[in-house]
Coordinates of C-alpha atoms and ligand atoms in Angstrom, one line a residue:
X1 CA 1.3 41.7 7.0
X2 CA -1.1 39.0 6.5
X3 CA -1.4 36.5 9.7
X4 CA -2.6 34.3 8.5
X5 CA -0.5 33.1 5.8
X6 CA 0.6 29.8 5.5
X7 CA 4.0 29.2 5.8
X8 CA 6.6 26.5 6.7
X9 CA 7.2 28.1 9.7
X10 CA 3.0 28.5 10.7
X11 CA 3.2 24.4 9.9
X12 CA 5.8 24.1 11.8
X13 CA 4.0 25.8 15.2
X14 CA 0.6 23.4 14.4
X15 CA 3.2 20.4 14.3
X16 CA 4.8 21.7 17.2
X17 CA 1.6 22.3 19.4
X18 CA 0.2 18.8 17.8
X19 CA -2.8 20.4 15.4
X20 CA -4.2 19.2 12.4
X21 CA -3.3 20.2 9.1
X22 CA -5.7 21.8 6.7
X23 CA -6.5 20.8 3.4
X24 CA -4.8 24.5 2.9
X25 CA -1.5 22.9 4.4
X26 CA -1.2 19.9 2.5
X27 CA -1.9 22.1 -0.6
X28 CA 0.9 24.8 0.4
X29 CA 3.2 21.5 1.3
X30 CA 3.0 20.0 -2.1
X31 CA 2.8 23.4 -4.1
X32 CA 5.2 26.1 -2.6
X33 CA 7.0 24.5 0.9
X34 CA 10.9 24.4 0.2
X35 CA 11.9 20.4 -0.6
X36 CA 14.8 20.2 2.4
X37 CA 12.2 22.1 5.0
X38 CA 9.5 19.6 4.3
X39 CA 11.7 16.6 4.7
X40 CA 13.0 17.9 7.8
X41 CA 9.4 18.6 9.4
X42 CA 8.4 15.0 8.3
X43 CA 11.6 13.1 9.2
X44 CA 10.5 14.9 12.6
X45 CA 7.0 13.4 12.9
X46 CA 8.3 10.3 11.8
X47 CA 11.2 10.1 15.0
X48 CA 8.3 11.1 17.0
X49 CA 6.5 8.3 16.3
X50 CA 8.6 5.4 15.4
X51 CA 12.3 7.0 16.5
X52 CA 15.2 5.3 14.7
X53 CA 12.9 2.4 13.9
X54 CA 12.4 0.7 10.4
X55 CA 10.0 -1.7 9.7
X56 CA 10.0 -4.3 7.3
X57 CA 8.9 -7.8 6.7
X58 CA 9.5 -10.8 5.2
X59 CA 6.8 -11.8 3.1
X60 CA 5.8 -13.8 -0.2
X61 CA 2.9 -12.3 -3.0
X62 CA 0.9 -15.0 -5.0
X63 CA -0.8 -13.3 -7.3
X64 CA -3.4 -15.5 -8.1
X65 CA -4.9 -14.6 -11.9
X66 CA -4.0 -11.7 -14.1
X67 CA -7.6 -12.7 -16.4
X68 CA -9.6 -9.3 -15.5
X69 CA -12.8 -8.1 -16.4
X70 CA -12.2 -4.7 -15.2
X71 CA -9.5 -3.7 -17.4
X72 CA -7.8 -0.3 -15.5
X73 CA -6.9 2.3 -17.2
X74 CA -3.8 2.5 -15.3
X75 CA -3.1 -1.4 -15.2
X76 CA -0.8 -3.2 -17.0
X77 CA -1.0 -6.6 -16.0
X78 CA -4.7 -7.3 -16.4
X79 CA -5.6 -10.0 -19.8
X80 CA -8.2 -11.0 -21.3
X81 CA -9.2 -15.5 -21.0
X82 CA -7.3 -15.6 -24.7
X83 CA -5.0 -13.4 -24.4
X84 CA -1.0 -14.4 -24.6
X85 CA 0.1 -14.4 -20.8
X86 CA -2.6 -15.3 -19.5
X87 CA -3.0 -17.1 -16.7
X88 CA -5.2 -18.6 -13.3
X89 CA -4.1 -20.9 -10.5
X90 CA -6.2 -23.6 -9.5
X91 CA -6.6 -23.6 -5.2
X92 CA -3.5 -26.3 -5.5
X93 CA -1.2 -24.1 -7.9
X94 CA -1.4 -21.4 -5.6
X95 CA -0.5 -24.0 -2.5
X96 CA 2.0 -25.0 -4.2
X97 CA 3.2 -21.6 -5.0
X98 CA 3.1 -20.5 -1.2
X99 CA 4.0 -23.5 0.0
X100 CA 7.6 -23.1 -2.2
X101 CA 8.6 -20.3 -0.3
X102 CA 7.7 -20.9 3.4
X103 CA 11.1 -22.3 4.1
X104 CA 12.6 -18.9 3.8
X105 CA 11.1 -17.6 6.4
X106 CA 8.1 -15.5 5.2
X107 CA 5.4 -14.4 7.7
X108 CA 3.2 -13.1 5.4
X109 CA 1.2 -14.6 2.3
X110 CA 0.7 -11.5 0.2
X111 CA -2.6 -12.7 -1.8
X112 CA -4.2 -10.8 -4.8
X113 CA -5.8 -11.6 -7.7
X114 CA -8.2 -9.8 -10.6
X115 CA -11.7 -9.7 -11.0
X116 CA -11.6 -13.1 -12.8
X117 CA -14.7 -13.6 -15.0
X118 CA -15.6 -17.2 -13.8
X119 CA -13.8 -17.7 -10.7
X120 CA -16.7 -18.1 -7.6
X121 CA -16.4 -16.5 -4.6
X122 CA -15.7 -20.3 -3.4
X123 CA -12.8 -20.4 -5.0
X124 CA -11.3 -18.0 -3.2
X125 CA -12.2 -19.5 0.1
X126 CA -10.8 -22.8 -1.0
X127 CA -7.5 -20.8 -1.5
X128 CA -7.1 -19.1 2.1
X129 CA -8.7 -22.4 3.4
X130 CA -5.9 -24.1 1.8
X131 CA -2.9 -22.3 2.9
X132 CA -4.3 -21.4 6.5
X133 CA -5.1 -24.8 7.2
X134 CA -1.2 -25.9 6.6
X135 CA 0.4 -23.3 7.9
X136 CA -1.4 -21.2 10.5
X137 CA 1.4 -19.4 11.7
X138 CA 1.9 -17.6 8.4
X139 CA -0.5 -14.0 8.5
X140 CA -2.9 -14.1 5.0
X141 CA -3.1 -10.7 3.5
X142 CA -5.4 -10.6 1.1
X143 CA -7.7 -9.1 -1.2
X144 CA -8.2 -5.2 -2.3
X145 CA -11.0 -4.0 -1.1
X146 CA -12.2 -3.5 -5.5
X147 CA -11.8 -7.2 -5.3
X148 CA -13.9 -7.8 -2.1
X149 CA -16.4 -5.9 -3.6
X150 CA -16.9 -7.9 -6.6
X151 CA -16.9 -11.2 -4.7
X152 CA -19.7 -9.5 -3.0
X153 CA -21.9 -8.6 -6.9
X154 CA -20.6 -12.5 -8.2
X155 CA -21.9 -14.4 -4.9
X156 CA -24.7 -11.9 -3.9
X157 CA -23.8 -11.8 -0.1
X158 CA -23.0 -8.9 1.5
X159 CA -19.9 -7.2 1.8
X160 CA -19.6 -8.1 5.8
X161 CA -21.0 -11.5 5.1
X162 CA -18.1 -12.0 2.0
X163 CA -15.7 -10.4 4.6
X164 CA -16.6 -12.7 7.6
X165 CA -16.2 -15.8 5.4
X166 CA -12.9 -15.2 4.4
X167 CA -11.7 -14.1 8.4
X168 CA -13.3 -17.6 9.1
X169 CA -11.5 -19.3 6.7
X170 CA -8.0 -17.5 7.6
X171 CA -8.0 -14.4 5.6
X172 CA -6.0 -11.7 8.8
X173 CA -6.1 -8.4 7.1
X174 CA -7.0 -6.4 4.4
X175 CA -4.3 -4.7 1.6
X176 CA -4.5 -0.9 0.6
X177 CA -5.2 -1.6 -3.5
X178 CA -8.1 -0.2 -5.3
X179 CA -8.0 3.3 -3.6
X180 CA -6.4 4.9 -6.7
X181 CA -8.1 8.2 -6.3
X182 CA -10.9 8.4 -3.8
X183 CA -12.7 10.8 -6.5
X184 CA -15.2 9.2 -8.7
X185 CA -14.7 11.3 -11.8
X186 CA -11.7 10.5 -11.9
X187 CA -12.4 6.9 -11.2
X188 CA -15.1 6.7 -14.1
X189 CA -12.4 7.4 -16.4
X190 CA -9.5 5.8 -14.9
X191 CA -11.4 2.4 -13.6
X192 CA -14.9 2.6 -13.9
X193 CA -16.3 -0.8 -13.6
X194 CA -14.6 -0.6 -10.0
X195 CA -16.0 0.2 -6.6
X196 CA -16.4 3.4 -6.3
X197 CA -14.6 5.6 -3.7
X198 CA -17.5 5.6 -0.9
X199 CA -17.2 1.3 -1.6
X200 CA -13.9 1.5 -1.2
X201 CA -13.8 3.4 2.2
X202 CA -17.0 1.3 3.3
X203 CA -15.7 -1.6 2.9
X204 CA -12.3 -0.9 5.3
X205 CA -15.0 0.6 7.6
X206 CA -16.7 -3.2 7.4
X207 CA -13.0 -4.9 7.9
X208 CA -12.2 -2.4 10.3
X209 CA -15.8 -3.1 12.7
X210 CA -14.6 -7.2 12.0
X211 CA -11.7 -6.0 13.7
X212 CA -9.2 -6.9 10.6
X213 CA -6.9 -3.8 10.5
X214 CA -6.1 -2.9 6.7
X215 CA -3.8 -0.3 4.6
X216 CA -4.0 1.6 2.3
X217 CA -2.8 3.2 -0.6
X218 CA -3.2 6.1 -3.2
X219 CA -1.9 5.7 -7.0
X220 CA -0.5 9.1 -8.0
X221 CA 1.3 10.7 -11.0
X222 CA -1.4 10.4 -13.7
X223 CA -4.8 12.3 -14.1
X224 CA -5.1 13.4 -11.0
X225 CA -5.0 16.7 -9.6
X226 CA -2.5 17.7 -5.9
X227 CA -6.3 19.2 -4.9
X228 CA -7.3 15.4 -6.0
X229 CA -4.3 14.2 -3.8
X230 CA -4.6 16.0 -0.5
X231 CA -8.8 15.2 -0.6
X232 CA -7.6 11.4 -0.8
X233 CA -5.2 11.7 2.0
X234 CA -8.1 13.5 4.1
X235 CA -11.2 10.8 3.1
X236 CA -8.6 8.2 4.6
X237 CA -7.8 10.6 7.9
X238 CA -11.5 11.0 8.3
X239 CA -12.6 6.8 8.2
X240 CA -9.4 6.4 10.9
X241 CA -10.9 9.3 13.1
X242 CA -13.7 6.9 13.2
X243 CA -12.5 3.2 12.8
X244 CA -8.4 3.5 14.1
X245 CA -8.1 0.8 11.6
X246 CA -5.9 1.3 9.0
X247 CA -2.2 0.6 9.9
X248 CA 0.0 2.1 6.8
X249 CA -0.4 4.4 3.9
X250 CA 1.1 3.4 0.9
X251 CA 1.6 6.3 -2.3
X252 CA 1.8 4.1 -5.1
X253 CA 3.6 6.4 -7.9
X254 CA 1.9 5.4 -11.2
X255 CA 4.2 3.1 -14.1
X256 CA 2.8 4.2 -17.4
X257 CA 4.6 1.7 -19.7
X258 CA 2.3 -1.1 -21.3
X259 CA -0.7 0.9 -20.1
X260 CA -3.8 2.2 -21.4
X261 CA -2.1 5.9 -20.1
X262 CA 1.6 5.4 -21.6
X263 CA 1.4 8.7 -23.0
X264 CA 1.9 9.9 -19.1
X265 CA 6.0 10.5 -18.0
X266 CA 6.9 8.3 -15.3
X267 CA 6.7 10.5 -11.9
X268 CA 9.8 12.4 -11.2
X269 CA 11.9 11.0 -7.4
X270 CA 11.2 14.4 -5.9
X271 CA 7.6 14.3 -6.8
X272 CA 7.9 10.8 -5.1
X273 CA 9.5 12.1 -1.9
X274 CA 7.1 14.9 -1.5
X275 CA 4.4 13.2 -1.8
X276 CA 5.8 10.6 0.9
X277 CA 7.0 13.7 3.3
X278 CA 3.3 15.3 2.4
X279 CA 1.2 11.9 3.4
X280 CA 3.4 12.0 6.9
X281 CA 2.2 15.4 7.9
X282 CA -1.1 14.9 7.2
X283 CA -2.0 11.3 7.8
X284 CA -1.5 11.8 11.2
X285 CA -3.3 9.2 12.4
X286 CA -1.9 6.8 10.6
X287 CA 1.4 5.2 12.0
X288 CA 3.0 4.0 8.9
X289 CA 3.8 5.1 6.0
X290 CA 5.3 2.7 3.7
X291 CA 8.0 3.2 0.8
X292 CA 6.9 0.7 -1.6
X293 CA 10.5 -0.2 -3.3
X294 CA 9.3 -1.8 -6.0
X295 CA 7.6 1.4 -7.3
X296 CA 10.6 3.8 -6.1
X297 CA 13.6 1.9 -6.7
X298 CA 15.7 1.2 -3.9
X299 CA 17.7 4.2 -4.0
X300 CA 14.4 6.2 -3.6
X301 CA 13.1 3.8 -1.0
X302 CA 15.9 4.6 1.0
X303 CA 15.8 8.0 0.6
X304 CA 12.7 8.4 1.6
X305 CA 13.5 7.3 5.0
X306 CA 14.5 10.8 5.9
X307 CA 11.2 12.1 4.2
X308 CA 9.2 10.0 6.7
X309 CA 8.6 6.7 5.5
X310 CA 9.3 4.4 8.4
X311 CA 8.6 0.9 6.6
X312 CA 10.4 -0.4 3.5
X313 CA 7.5 -3.4 3.1
X314 CA 8.4 -6.4 2.2
X315 CA 11.0 -9.0 0.6
X316 CA 8.4 -10.3 -1.9
X317 CA 9.6 -13.0 -3.7
X318 CA 8.2 -11.9 -7.3
X319 CA 6.0 -9.5 -8.0
X320 CA 3.7 -9.3 -11.1
X321 CA 2.0 -6.5 -11.1
X322 CA 4.4 -3.5 -11.6
X323 CA 6.9 -6.0 -13.2
X324 CA 4.1 -5.6 -15.8
X325 CA 4.2 -2.1 -16.3
X326 CA 8.4 -2.4 -16.3
X327 CA 9.1 -1.7 -12.6
X328 CA 12.6 -1.6 -13.6
X329 CA 13.7 -3.2 -9.8
X330 CA 14.3 -6.7 -8.7
X331 CA 11.3 -8.8 -8.4
X332 CA 12.4 -9.4 -5.2
X333 CA 15.3 -8.9 -2.5
X334 CA 17.0 -10.8 0.4
X335 CA 16.4 -10.1 3.8
X336 CA 20.0 -9.2 4.2
X337 CA 19.8 -7.0 1.7
X338 CA 17.2 -5.0 2.9
X339 CA 18.6 -5.1 6.7
X340 CA 21.9 -2.9 4.9
X341 CA 19.6 -0.8 3.2
X342 CA 17.8 0.6 6.3
X343 CA 21.5 0.2 8.5
X344 CA 23.3 2.1 5.4
X345 CA 20.3 5.0 6.5
X346 CA 21.4 4.9 10.2
X347 CA 18.3 3.5 11.0
X348 CA 17.6 0.3 13.2
X349 CA 16.0 -2.7 11.0
X350 CA 13.3 -4.2 12.7
X351 CA 11.6 -7.3 11.0
X352 CA 7.9 -7.2 11.6
X353 CA 4.7 -9.3 11.0
X354 CA 1.8 -8.2 9.5
X355 CA 0.4 -6.5 12.1
X356 CA 3.4 -4.6 13.3
X357 CA 4.8 -7.0 15.9
X358 CA 8.6 -6.6 16.3
X359 CA 9.9 -9.8 15.3
X360 CA 13.5 -9.1 15.2
X361 CA 16.1 -5.7 16.1
X362 CA 19.1 -6.0 14.3
X363 CA 20.6 -2.8 16.1
X364 CA 24.1 -4.7 16.0
X365 CA 26.5 -1.2 15.0
X366 CA 23.7 1.1 14.8
X367 CA 23.8 4.1 18.0
X368 CA 20.7 3.9 19.8
X369 CA 18.9 7.3 20.6
X370 CA 18.7 8.8 24.3
Ligands
LIG1 O1 -4.7 -0.9 -7.1 C1 -1.6 -0.8 -10.9 C2 -1.6 0.0 -8.4 C3 -2.5 -2.0 -6.8 C4 -0.1 -0.3 -11.7 O2 -1.5 -2.9 1.3 C5 -0.4 0.0 -10.1 O3 0.8 -3.6 2.0 C6 1.5 2.1 -10.8 O4 -2.7 -2.4 -3.9 N1 1.4 1.8 -11.9 C7 -2.2 -3.3 -6.3 N2 0.7 1.3 -9.6 C8 -1.0 -3.0 -5.3 C9 -1.5 -2.7 -4.0 C10 -0.4 -3.2 -2.9 C11 1.2 -3.1 -3.3 C12 2.3 -2.7 -1.6 C13 1.7 -2.9 -0.4 C14 0.2 -2.5 -0.4 C15 0.1 -3.1 0.9 C16 -0.6 -3.0 -1.3 O5 -1.4 -1.3 -7.8 C17 -3.5 -1.0 -7.1 C18 -2.9 0.0 -8.2 O6 -3.3 1.1 -7.5 N3 -1.2 -0.5 -10.0 N4 -1.2 -1.3 -11.4 C19 0.5 0.7 -12.4 N5 0.9 0.4 -13.7

């Protein structure tokens, strides 16, 4: 008998003793592990980290523009300037859009744009400054690392300086987008004009050094292999060992409709749930795994809470990037709907702010664990 063979039992044993899983363990979990064994292990890890709590926030996405010079193959959102449906908000329009949603109790503006051909870096600083000056109590999470990289290119400033100026204007943290798959072979086919894998990682490392928390994502279900996915997780884990600045990992299933890869089938729900569970087990140093319901759909996001996820993102108000690729979900849901979904899964809904301070625990009617 091969004593070194990987099995669900050998992985359980490692988890029990707090031993870090290897790349080979990750490949086993993806390719061979029984689905329900995997779910059990991931749920146990989730319970150890966050008990019965499941987090969400009340946020408003502001997508400043869809005019983009990058035109990544996986994206249905980007347009050329002269294309039908191309838009770009002025700083005032962005401010008015955000302001219109302030009374609904949001605690976060989630500001993401595109690599716009003409906007100067000062435009982005202006947008953040206006929102922050008027609503200093609302956290602004904004600009993926690829946007930060682009701002450095168009301004001639260093990444550190770009981040510092945005932080001084009121930017609180960075979202996790733009990571796609951290493999330059894959990136050269998928998004050749964007920051490389190392540049993406370095920008997050710099943000962490500047005291800004960030999230990280993985876009999966296109041309990558399972090996690419596990290696992607290990690169994130490595950076997190050094900086501790990642708050949450968000696996994003690729939505092929209206993209340059529309011949690819949408991921299966089994793959989505397996990816959530594997990430919970591999990313032992990232506290939260977010099930982004906009792409997973609400029912799968709800089930993912038993596969290791502990966060359902936000109420969102109006999401545009995924809906350009026919996400087949609402563009936003109410807070009560979010609370109800989490409660019906047997978990305690906890409204959080962007950096995971708990604002309200909705524990009525839910049994607390001893
Ligand atoms: O980087 C674009 C992805 C990301 C498609 O940090 C697509 O909390 C699937 O980063 N199918 C942007 N995915 C969104 C993002 C994000 C979303 C939610 C929460 C957070 C967070 C961050 O969306 C892009 C890309 O990976 N994306 N097009 C598509 N067709």
